[in-house]
Tab-separated table of C-alpha atoms in Angstrom:
chain	number	residue	atom	x	y	z
G	1	ALA	CA	-26.027	-26.430	16.257
G	2	GLU	CA	-26.869	-28.096	12.927
G	3	PRO	CA	-30.502	-26.838	12.759
G	4	PHE	CA	-29.256	-23.292	13.305
G	5	LEU	CA	-26.720	-23.593	10.514
G	6	GLN	CA	-29.492	-24.826	8.223
G	7	GLY	CA	-31.700	-21.874	9.154
G	8	VAL	CA	-34.341	-24.148	10.696
G	9	ALA	CA	-36.325	-22.875	13.665
G	10	PRO	CA	-35.802	-25.053	16.736
G	11	ALA	CA	-38.748	-27.243	17.682
G	12	GLU	CA	-38.484	-26.130	21.271
G	13	ASN	CA	-37.021	-22.816	22.299
G	14	ASP	CA	-36.252	-21.684	25.821
G	15	ASP	CA	-37.166	-18.154	24.756
G	16	GLY	CA	-40.830	-17.976	23.781
G	17	ASP	CA	-40.356	-14.525	22.298
G	18	ASP	CA	-38.256	-16.072	19.545
G	19	ALA	CA	-41.033	-18.145	17.957
G	20	TRP	CA	-42.505	-15.271	15.949
G	21	ARG	CA	-39.007	-14.175	14.907
G	22	TRP	CA	-38.413	-17.570	13.348
G	23	GLU	CA	-41.756	-17.371	11.567
G	24	ARG	CA	-40.895	-13.920	10.251
G	25	GLU	CA	-37.540	-15.280	9.063
G	26	LYS	CA	-39.426	-17.600	6.701
G	27	GLN	CA	-41.319	-14.758	5.025
G	28	HIS	CA	-40.659	-13.955	1.393
G	29	PHE	CA	-39.044	-10.627	0.546
G	30	ASN	CA	-42.192	-9.614	-1.352
G	31	GLU	CA	-44.300	-10.516	1.683
G	32	ARG	CA	-42.174	-8.310	3.947
G	33	ILE	CA	-42.464	-5.407	1.526
G	34	TYR	CA	-46.240	-5.835	1.409
G	35	HIS	CA	-46.598	-5.719	5.198
G	36	ALA	CA	-44.215	-2.739	5.473
G	37	VAL	CA	-46.089	-0.754	2.821
G	38	LYS	CA	-49.425	-1.604	4.406
G	39	SER	CA	-48.145	-0.467	7.790
G	40	LEU	CA	-46.896	2.854	6.390
G	41	LEU	CA	-50.147	3.504	4.566
G	42	GLY	CA	-52.099	2.670	7.710
G	43	SER	CA	-50.114	5.265	9.620
G	44	GLY	CA	-51.194	7.946	7.141
G	45	ARG	CA	-47.798	8.358	5.451
G	46	GLN	CA	-48.536	8.594	1.745
G	47	GLY	CA	-45.358	9.921	0.171
G	48	ASP	CA	-42.425	9.967	2.569
G	49	GLY	CA	-42.317	6.492	4.019
G	50	CYS	CA	-39.076	4.519	3.985
G	51	VAL	CA	-38.766	0.738	4.086
G	52	PHE	CA	-35.344	-0.707	4.961
G	53	VAL	CA	-34.674	-4.317	3.993
G	54	LYS	CA	-31.381	-6.029	4.815
G	55	GLN	CA	-30.090	-9.079	2.983
G	56	MET	CA	-26.797	-10.961	2.687
G	57	ALA	CA	-24.977	-10.798	-0.642
G	58	LYS	CA	-24.828	-14.569	-0.967
G	59	PHE	CA	-28.625	-14.645	-1.332
G	60	SER	CA	-28.696	-12.102	-4.186
G	61	HIS	CA	-29.569	-14.866	-6.662
G	62	LEU	CA	-33.085	-14.846	-5.180
G	63	PHE	CA	-33.642	-11.246	-6.315
G	64	ASP	CA	-34.644	-9.942	-9.755
G	65	PHE	CA	-32.752	-6.665	-10.183
G	66	GLU	CA	-34.635	-5.713	-13.323
G	67	THR	CA	-37.983	-5.610	-11.518
G	68	ASN	CA	-36.665	-5.046	-7.958
G	69	TRP	CA	-38.788	-7.910	-6.640
G	70	GLU	CA	-38.011	-11.362	-5.370
G	71	ARG	CA	-37.841	-13.876	-8.219
G	72	THR	CA	-41.359	-15.128	-8.688
G	73	GLU	CA	-40.420	-18.139	-10.800
G	74	ILE	CA	-38.775	-19.744	-7.776
G	75	ASP	CA	-41.880	-19.750	-5.587
G	76	SER	CA	-45.503	-19.041	-6.510
G	77	ALA	CA	-46.101	-17.471	-3.103
G	78	ALA	CA	-43.561	-14.761	-3.962
G	79	SER	CA	-45.600	-13.971	-7.081
G	80	ARG	CA	-48.820	-13.697	-5.066
G	81	TRP	CA	-47.278	-11.303	-2.561
G	82	LYS	CA	-45.833	-9.175	-5.377
G	83	CYS	CA	-49.271	-8.897	-7.006
G	84	ASP	CA	-50.891	-8.025	-3.685
G	85	CYS	CA	-48.339	-5.310	-3.035
G	86	LEU	CA	-48.655	-3.805	-6.529
G	87	LYS	CA	-52.440	-3.766	-6.086
G	88	LEU	CA	-52.082	-2.047	-2.717
G	89	LEU	CA	-49.791	0.608	-4.204
G	90	ALA	CA	-52.143	1.232	-7.135
G	91	GLU	CA	-55.195	1.575	-4.880
G	92	ASN	CA	-53.412	4.247	-2.847
G	93	ASN	CA	-51.771	5.928	-5.860
G	94	VAL	CA	-48.324	5.433	-4.317
G	95	GLU	CA	-45.071	4.678	-6.144
G	96	LEU	CA	-42.447	2.394	-4.637
G	97	LYS	CA	-38.904	3.563	-5.467
G	98	HIS	CA	-36.068	1.162	-4.845
G	99	ARG	CA	-32.397	2.010	-4.145
G	100	HIS	CA	-29.675	-0.509	-3.409
G	101	LEU	CA	-27.111	0.175	-0.692
G	102	LEU	CA	-23.967	-1.953	-0.512
G	103	LEU	CA	-22.119	-2.018	2.813
G	104	ILE	CA	-18.508	-3.120	2.392
G	105	ARG	CA	-15.841	-3.987	4.931
G	106	ASP	CA	-12.070	-4.306	4.699
G	107	PRO	CA	-11.477	-7.957	3.676
G	108	VAL	CA	-8.638	-8.406	6.171
G	109	SER	CA	-10.935	-7.407	9.050
G	110	CYS	CA	-13.870	-9.331	7.635
G	111	ILE	CA	-12.008	-12.565	7.016
G	112	GLY	CA	-9.968	-12.164	10.185
G	113	SER	CA	-13.210	-12.262	12.175
G	114	TRP	CA	-13.441	-15.939	11.274
G	115	MET	CA	-10.645	-16.477	13.757
G	116	GLY	CA	-12.951	-15.139	16.480
G	117	LYS	CA	-16.593	-15.791	17.319
G	118	SER	CA	-17.609	-16.131	13.670
G	119	GLY	CA	-15.329	-19.114	13.358
G	120	ASP	CA	-17.264	-20.920	16.064
G	121	VAL	CA	-20.405	-20.806	13.920
G	122	HIS	CA	-19.166	-20.855	10.328
G	123	GLY	CA	-15.891	-22.678	10.813
G	124	SER	CA	-12.472	-21.092	10.439
G	125	ASN	CA	-12.071	-21.672	6.713
G	126	PRO	CA	-14.563	-19.449	4.863
G	127	HIS	CA	-14.852	-19.569	1.088
G	128	PRO	CA	-15.227	-16.328	-0.923
G	129	ASP	CA	-18.993	-16.789	-1.380
G	130	GLU	CA	-19.438	-16.905	2.387
G	131	VAL	CA	-17.453	-13.679	2.813
G	132	GLY	CA	-19.739	-12.007	0.274
G	133	ILE	CA	-17.548	-9.228	-1.118
G	134	THR	CA	-17.191	-10.818	-4.544
G	135	GLN	CA	-20.970	-11.181	-4.850
G	136	LEU	CA	-21.364	-7.469	-4.110
G	137	VAL	CA	-19.564	-6.690	-7.359
G	138	ASP	CA	-22.077	-8.904	-9.166
G	139	VAL	CA	-24.916	-7.091	-7.382
G	140	TYR	CA	-23.479	-3.724	-8.385
G	141	SER	CA	-23.195	-4.884	-12.001
G	142	LYS	CA	-26.814	-6.089	-12.062
G	143	VAL	CA	-28.092	-2.871	-10.459
G	144	LEU	CA	-26.126	-0.726	-12.904
G	145	GLY	CA	-27.288	-2.780	-15.875
G	146	SER	CA	-30.929	-2.644	-14.804
G	147	SER	CA	-30.660	1.103	-14.210
G	148	MET	CA	-29.297	1.608	-17.715
G	149	ILE	CA	-32.158	-0.447	-19.188
G	150	ARG	CA	-34.689	1.711	-17.350
G	151	ALA	CA	-32.718	4.894	-18.242
G	152	GLU	CA	-32.718	5.879	-14.565
G	153	ASN	CA	-28.948	6.326	-14.250
G	154	GLU	CA	-29.012	5.330	-10.583
G	155	ASP	CA	-26.360	2.836	-9.572
G	156	ALA	CA	-25.996	1.291	-6.136
G	157	VAL	CA	-24.812	3.413	-3.214
G	158	VAL	CA	-21.642	2.042	-1.607
G	159	ILE	CA	-20.615	2.735	2.013
G	160	ASP	CA	-17.414	1.572	3.689
G	161	SER	CA	-18.203	0.309	7.190
G	162	ASP	CA	-14.986	1.893	8.489
G	163	ASP	CA	-16.238	5.303	7.304
G	164	LEU	CA	-19.550	4.701	9.045
G	165	ALA	CA	-17.781	3.723	12.277
G	166	ALA	CA	-15.371	6.676	12.153
G	167	TYR	CA	-17.747	9.403	10.919
G	168	PRO	CA	-21.318	8.213	11.602
G	169	ARG	CA	-22.996	11.625	11.390
G	170	LYS	CA	-21.229	12.653	8.202
G	171	SER	CA	-21.798	9.234	6.624
G	172	LEU	CA	-25.503	9.192	7.449
G	173	GLN	CA	-26.005	12.784	6.302
G	174	SER	CA	-24.356	11.958	2.988
G	175	LEU	CA	-26.419	8.781	2.636
G	176	CYS	CA	-29.698	10.558	3.364
G	177	ALA	CA	-28.862	13.284	0.857
G	178	THR	CA	-28.142	10.651	-1.787
G	179	LEU	CA	-31.371	8.765	-1.066
G	180	GLY	CA	-33.462	11.925	-0.812
G	181	ILE	CA	-34.650	11.300	2.743
G	182	GLU	CA	-34.511	13.532	5.807
G	183	TYR	CA	-31.514	13.181	8.120
G	184	ARG	CA	-32.231	13.270	11.847
G	185	ASP	CA	-29.784	13.212	14.755
G	186	SER	CA	-32.002	10.547	16.308
G	187	MET	CA	-30.406	8.169	13.787
G	188	LEU	CA	-27.270	8.290	15.946
G	189	LYS	CA	-29.025	6.914	19.040
G	190	TRP	CA	-31.003	3.823	20.001
G	191	GLN	CA	-32.255	2.014	23.064
G	192	ALA	CA	-30.025	-0.615	24.633
G	193	GLY	CA	-31.171	-4.219	24.563
G	194	PRO	CA	-33.067	-6.322	21.972
G	195	HIS	CA	-35.286	-4.665	19.373
G	196	LYS	CA	-38.380	-5.874	17.572
G	197	CYS	CA	-36.572	-5.699	14.224
G	198	ASP	CA	-33.846	-8.101	15.408
G	199	GLY	CA	-33.781	-11.459	13.699
G	200	PRO	CA	-33.679	-14.797	15.514
G	201	TRP	CA	-29.891	-14.868	15.088
G	202	ALA	CA	-29.457	-11.698	17.156
G	203	LYS	CA	-28.598	-13.512	20.387
G	204	TRP	CA	-25.494	-14.892	18.685
G	205	TRP	CA	-24.330	-11.706	16.990
G	206	TYR	CA	-25.720	-8.565	18.628
G	207	HIS	CA	-24.215	-8.615	22.127
G	208	ASP	CA	-22.141	-5.477	21.595
G	209	VAL	CA	-25.021	-3.630	19.927
G	210	TRP	CA	-27.416	-4.533	22.732
G	211	GLU	CA	-24.984	-3.053	25.252
G	212	SER	CA	-24.680	0.212	23.308
G	213	THR	CA	-26.980	3.216	23.025
G	214	GLY	CA	-25.670	4.848	19.862
G	215	TRP	CA	-22.671	6.162	18.011
G	216	ASN	CA	-20.154	7.867	20.285
G	217	VAL	CA	-20.055	11.285	18.624
G	218	GLY	CA	-20.005	14.811	19.997
G	219	ASP	CA	-22.272	17.721	19.276
G	220	VAL	CA	-22.552	19.210	15.797
G	221	GLY	CA	-19.402	21.228	15.143
G	222	ALA	CA	-17.312	19.177	17.553
G	223	SER	CA	-14.919	16.445	16.499
G	224	GLU	CA	-16.841	14.060	14.274
G	225	THR	CA	-14.464	11.129	14.698
G	226	ASN	CA	-15.997	8.170	16.497
G	227	THR	CA	-12.798	6.929	18.111
G	228	ALA	CA	-14.695	4.453	20.257
G	229	GLY	CA	-16.023	2.748	17.142
G	230	LEU	CA	-12.593	2.605	15.545
G	231	ASN	CA	-10.867	1.312	18.649
G	232	HIS	CA	-13.505	-1.009	20.047
G	233	PRO	CA	-11.825	-4.154	21.448
G	234	ARG	CA	-13.815	-6.352	19.050
G	235	THR	CA	-12.998	-4.334	15.919
G	236	ARG	CA	-9.414	-3.601	16.910
G	237	SER	CA	-8.496	-7.222	17.591
G	238	TYR	CA	-5.050	-8.257	16.469
G	239	ARG	CA	-5.592	-11.556	14.736
G	240	THR	CA	-3.387	-13.902	12.787
G	241	LEU	CA	-4.607	-14.688	9.278
G	242	SER	CA	-4.270	-18.397	8.741
G	243	PRO	CA	-2.845	-19.473	5.348
G	244	ASP	CA	-6.144	-21.303	4.839
G	245	LEU	CA	-7.861	-17.894	4.679
G	246	LEU	CA	-5.595	-16.406	2.007
G	247	PRO	CA	-7.473	-17.784	-1.056
G	248	ALA	CA	-10.641	-16.004	0.093
G	249	LEU	CA	-8.621	-12.871	0.863
G	250	ARG	CA	-6.946	-12.814	-2.567
G	251	MET	CA	-10.330	-13.043	-4.281
G	252	SER	CA	-12.002	-10.510	-2.016
G	253	ILE	CA	-9.424	-7.701	-2.170
G	254	PRO	CA	-9.848	-6.811	-5.893
G	255	ALA	CA	-13.630	-6.701	-5.435
G	256	PHE	CA	-13.291	-4.516	-2.345
G	257	ASN	CA	-10.797	-2.186	-4.037
G	258	PHE	CA	-13.235	-1.598	-6.905
G	259	LEU	CA	-16.226	-0.992	-4.645
G	260	GLN	CA	-14.166	1.297	-2.418
G	261	THR	CA	-13.579	3.642	-5.369
G	262	LEU	CA	-17.362	4.183	-5.453
G	263	THR	CA	-17.585	5.493	-1.874
G	264	SER	CA	-17.865	9.160	-0.934
G	265	SER	CA	-14.706	8.839	1.182
G	266	HIS	CA	-12.753	7.899	-1.930
G	267	ARG	CA	-14.154	10.812	-3.885
G	268	GLU	CA	-13.336	13.169	-1.014
G	269	ARG	CA	-9.918	11.706	-0.145
G	270	ALA	CA	-7.890	14.789	-1.120
G	271	ILE	CA	-6.376	16.424	1.974
G	272	THR	CA	-5.553	19.715	0.245
G	273	THR	CA	-6.404	21.295	-3.099
G	274	PRO	CA	-4.059	22.701	-5.769
G	275	PRO	CA	-3.618	26.494	-6.068
G	276	SER	CA	-6.284	26.569	-8.789
G	277	GLY	CA	-8.817	25.138	-6.324
G	278	ARG	CA	-9.598	22.226	-8.681
G	279	LEU	CA	-8.234	18.706	-8.461
G	280	TYR	CA	-8.435	18.345	-12.230
G	281	GLU	CA	-7.726	21.364	-14.401
G	282	ASP	CA	-9.303	19.387	-17.231
G	283	PRO	CA	-12.277	17.317	-15.931
G	284	ARG	CA	-11.457	14.540	-18.404
G	285	ASN	CA	-8.364	13.729	-16.364
G	286	GLU	CA	-10.500	12.393	-13.506
G	287	HIS	CA	-11.323	9.323	-15.599
G	288	VAL	CA	-8.149	9.001	-17.660
G	289	LEU	CA	-6.721	5.567	-18.462
G	290	VAL	CA	-3.102	4.739	-17.628
G	291	PHE	CA	-0.693	1.901	-18.431
G	292	VAL	CA	1.341	-0.277	-16.051
G	293	GLY	CA	3.259	-3.342	-17.198
G	294	THR	CA	6.292	-5.611	-17.249
G	295	PRO	CA	8.316	-6.702	-20.316
G	296	SER	CA	8.184	-9.908	-22.286
G	297	THR	CA	10.960	-12.507	-22.312
G	298	PRO	CA	11.773	-15.317	-24.768
G	299	THR	CA	9.563	-17.634	-22.677
G	300	ARG	CA	6.928	-15.288	-21.263
G	301	ARG	CA	4.684	-12.628	-22.706
G	302	GLY	CA	4.720	-9.165	-21.222
G	303	ILE	CA	2.067	-8.348	-18.660
G	304	GLY	CA	0.860	-4.827	-19.347
G	305	ARG	CA	-2.612	-3.395	-18.878
G	306	ILE	CA	-4.567	-0.250	-19.579
G	307	ILE	CA	-6.484	0.600	-16.439
G	308	PRO	CA	-8.496	3.496	-14.934
G	309	ARG	CA	-6.251	5.808	-12.949
G	310	GLU	CA	-7.987	5.170	-9.620
G	311	MET	CA	-7.396	1.424	-9.961
G	312	ALA	CA	-3.759	1.576	-11.081
G	313	THR	CA	-1.150	0.271	-8.651
G	314	ILE	CA	2.433	-0.900	-8.541
G	315	SER	CA	3.928	-3.281	-6.020
G	316	PRO	CA	5.346	-1.795	-2.806
G	317	PHE	CA	8.351	-3.990	-3.618
G	318	ASP	CA	8.968	-2.002	-6.811
G	319	SER	CA	12.345	-0.257	-6.939
G	320	SER	CA	10.713	3.116	-7.506
G	321	VAL	CA	9.033	2.715	-4.122
G	322	GLN	CA	11.916	1.074	-2.307
G	323	GLY	CA	14.621	3.488	-3.461
G	324	GLY	CA	13.332	5.963	-6.052
G	325	ASP	CA	15.107	3.847	-8.662
G	326	ALA	CA	13.581	4.937	-11.983
G	327	VAL	CA	14.054	7.079	-15.091
G	328	TRP	CA	11.416	9.147	-16.840
G	329	GLU	CA	10.559	11.352	-19.791
G	330	GLY	CA	7.888	13.993	-20.341
G	331	VAL	CA	6.332	13.837	-23.813
G	332	ARG	CA	3.727	16.068	-25.467
G	333	ILE	CA	1.125	15.358	-28.158
G	334	TYR	CA	0.266	18.011	-30.745
G	335	ASP	CA	-2.250	17.726	-33.581
G	336	GLY	CA	-2.157	13.941	-33.790
G	337	ARG	CA	1.619	13.633	-33.438
G	338	ILE	CA	3.940	12.771	-30.554
G	339	PHE	CA	6.602	15.474	-30.346
G	340	HIS	CA	10.112	14.004	-30.894
G	341	LEU	CA	9.140	10.556	-29.599
G	342	ASP	CA	12.324	8.951	-30.951
G	343	HIS	CA	14.507	11.481	-29.150
G	344	HIS	CA	12.663	10.941	-25.883
G	345	LEU	CA	12.932	7.153	-26.145
G	346	ASP	CA	16.641	7.398	-26.994
G	347	ARG	CA	17.231	9.354	-23.806
G	348	LEU	CA	14.984	7.060	-21.735
G	349	PHE	CA	16.922	3.954	-22.753
G	350	ARG	CA	20.309	5.696	-22.380
G	351	SER	CA	19.329	6.642	-18.826
G	352	ALA	CA	18.211	3.089	-18.047
G	353	LYS	CA	21.487	1.726	-19.417
G	354	ALA	CA	23.521	4.222	-17.402
G	355	LEU	CA	21.814	2.987	-14.218
G	356	GLY	CA	22.389	-0.634	-15.160
G	357	PHE	CA	18.770	-1.679	-15.609
G	358	GLU	CA	18.406	-5.271	-16.832
G	359	ASN	CA	15.516	-7.210	-18.398
G	360	ILE	CA	14.220	-4.014	-19.924
G	361	HIS	CA	11.178	-3.383	-22.092
G	362	THR	CA	12.001	-3.287	-25.778
G	363	ARG	CA	11.565	-0.097	-27.748
G	364	SER	CA	8.683	-1.648	-29.678
G	365	GLU	CA	6.920	-2.646	-26.433
G	366	VAL	CA	7.103	0.917	-25.126
G	367	THR	CA	5.939	2.368	-28.441
G	368	GLU	CA	3.053	-0.090	-28.721
G	369	ALA	CA	1.927	0.683	-25.167
G	370	ILE	CA	2.015	4.421	-25.899
G	371	PHE	CA	-0.132	4.227	-29.027
G	372	ARG	CA	-2.592	1.774	-27.471
G	373	LEU	CA	-3.026	4.086	-24.490
G	374	LEU	CA	-3.455	7.250	-26.539
G	375	ALA	CA	-6.053	5.516	-28.702
G	376	ALA	CA	-7.948	4.252	-25.641
G	377	ASN	CA	-8.089	7.808	-24.250
G	378	ALA	CA	-8.869	9.384	-27.660
G	379	MET	CA	-5.919	11.722	-27.133
G	380	ARG	CA	-4.718	13.505	-30.264
G	381	ASP	CA	-3.885	17.034	-29.146
G	382	GLY	CA	-3.199	19.128	-26.058
G	383	ALA	CA	-1.964	16.128	-24.063
G	384	HIS	CA	1.116	15.253	-22.037
G	385	MET	CA	2.561	11.857	-21.117
G	386	ARG	CA	4.903	10.965	-18.273
G	387	LEU	CA	6.874	7.841	-19.266
G	388	THR	CA	8.479	6.161	-16.265
G	389	LEU	CA	10.680	3.079	-16.378
G	390	THR	CA	11.617	1.613	-12.995
G	391	ARG	CA	14.229	-1.049	-12.266
G	392	GLY	CA	11.215	-3.217	-11.498
G	393	GLU	CA	9.694	-5.239	-8.713
G	394	LYS	CA	11.944	-7.040	-6.247
G	395	CYS	CA	11.301	-10.425	-4.703
G	396	THR	CA	12.395	-9.024	-1.324
G	397	SER	CA	12.982	-5.601	0.187
G	398	SER	CA	16.622	-4.813	-0.567
G	399	MET	CA	18.767	-2.250	-2.393
G	400	ASN	CA	20.604	-5.082	-4.175
G	401	PRO	CA	19.590	-5.153	-7.894
G	402	TYR	CA	20.079	-8.932	-7.986
G	403	PHE	CA	16.629	-9.188	-6.390
G	404	ASN	CA	14.988	-7.419	-9.352
G	405	VAL	CA	13.800	-10.676	-10.894
G	406	TYR	CA	10.647	-9.554	-12.722
G	407	GLY	CA	12.020	-7.080	-15.234
G	408	THR	CA	11.439	-3.347	-15.468
G	409	THR	CA	8.099	-1.698	-14.754
G	410	LEU	CA	6.713	0.671	-17.398
G	411	ILE	CA	4.279	3.350	-16.225
G	412	ILE	CA	2.599	5.718	-18.690
G	413	LEU	CA	0.476	8.553	-17.336
G	414	PRO	CA	-1.282	10.600	-20.043
G	415	GLU	CA	-3.289	13.713	-19.227
G	416	TRP	CA	-4.936	16.528	-21.100
G	417	LYS	CA	-2.676	19.478	-20.342
G	418	PRO	CA	-2.351	22.794	-22.145
G	419	THR	CA	1.135	24.180	-22.667
G	420	GLU	CA	0.135	26.997	-20.336
G	421	GLY	CA	-1.970	26.493	-17.257
G	422	ALA	CA	-2.081	25.809	-13.545
G	423	THR	CA	-0.469	22.382	-13.992
G	424	THR	CA	2.303	23.556	-16.337
G	425	TYR	CA	4.057	26.933	-16.542
G	426	ASP	CA	3.305	30.603	-17.008
G	427	ASN	CA	5.083	31.160	-20.301
G	428	THR	CA	4.126	34.841	-20.378
G	429	LYS	CA	6.440	35.657	-17.475
G	430	GLY	CA	9.144	33.119	-18.213
G	431	VAL	CA	11.330	31.706	-15.457
G	432	SER	CA	13.845	33.292	-13.106
G	433	LEU	CA	17.357	31.899	-12.818
G	434	ILE	CA	20.049	32.451	-10.256
G	435	THR	CA	23.580	31.704	-11.441
G	436	ALA	CA	26.728	31.486	-9.405
G	437	GLY	CA	30.336	31.343	-10.532
G	438	THR	CA	32.444	28.421	-9.416
């Protein structure tokens, strides 16, 4: 097994058809691009050809994202193939446009697969670099940076593999639209068995694919959910995550959470729309910054952060989640001033005291967080803040406040909101009250 793990072609192979696959595996990226472009040009396709190249994130260091070619300083052969390809493109007056597509997978499922067949090859204790999700963030950063340098404003496209498995047609249609290529229903089907494009590792990894003939979806207009893909015995496996896998999981989850916010499924996650028909009455609220934090103590500084709204979270062990145990205030900002901030804070702290909150944020901590957040959002007028103070995170799920050992949780949600609008009140009509004598 050692030669395989080192990526070395076996000296003798019982399958003669594999020899050329191993030779192809040794080709440089630039060499593969050259042959693909030459093949497309030979077929008479001058402007609509598409070359798909797959690579693992852990090998991204071999790629130059500023030029979108394999690094030529590592190997002179890579430089030669790049020059040959550029010459071929120039001779045929063809431009090669490059887009990066990042395919992500839930880290629990990805790392859990090491307890199955993957563990037999890679061992059952993968490190984060082997999992690859953390490197994808680095790839995204490099692609975005290079795009900004070239003033192209085209970042990497991110697809969640679970979305692709559940909604293959919708996912592929969206991807094709983003890439500017034609979608065809033939993309949902393929022939069973090995394919010419398979690599030499296919016999170890592609058994399920070889037995399939496409995505299990109905006709256009029918249910688009690919339940077979979601519930396949291999993808639905109930596996135990060994404690040895948790370091890789803890590193991978933040990277996955960030990349997941860049997917179309995240952007389209709303199940219903507000009466106005718009998710954000003010479009600036889509990218607003919020604050979440815990208080300081005599021996520990407070942990509070300003963070984009889509990345903000609180622990499921927080008292506000476990029992709705929190107090709040609604505060408005007019013409560079916070309306009656002292009065609001007085009431907030009186409420917290009445409920017996302990290890509470100080008044100065709350005030500092407010002004930092308003400055970060450049909010000076026409804004509203929801200040929420929860009893805090518990060390175990319980209604007993003795388990609130981390101090209160402060949440500040600022938004641009007019005093009248779809998200506030209709002050022209007032409000209706019903009173009853007692």
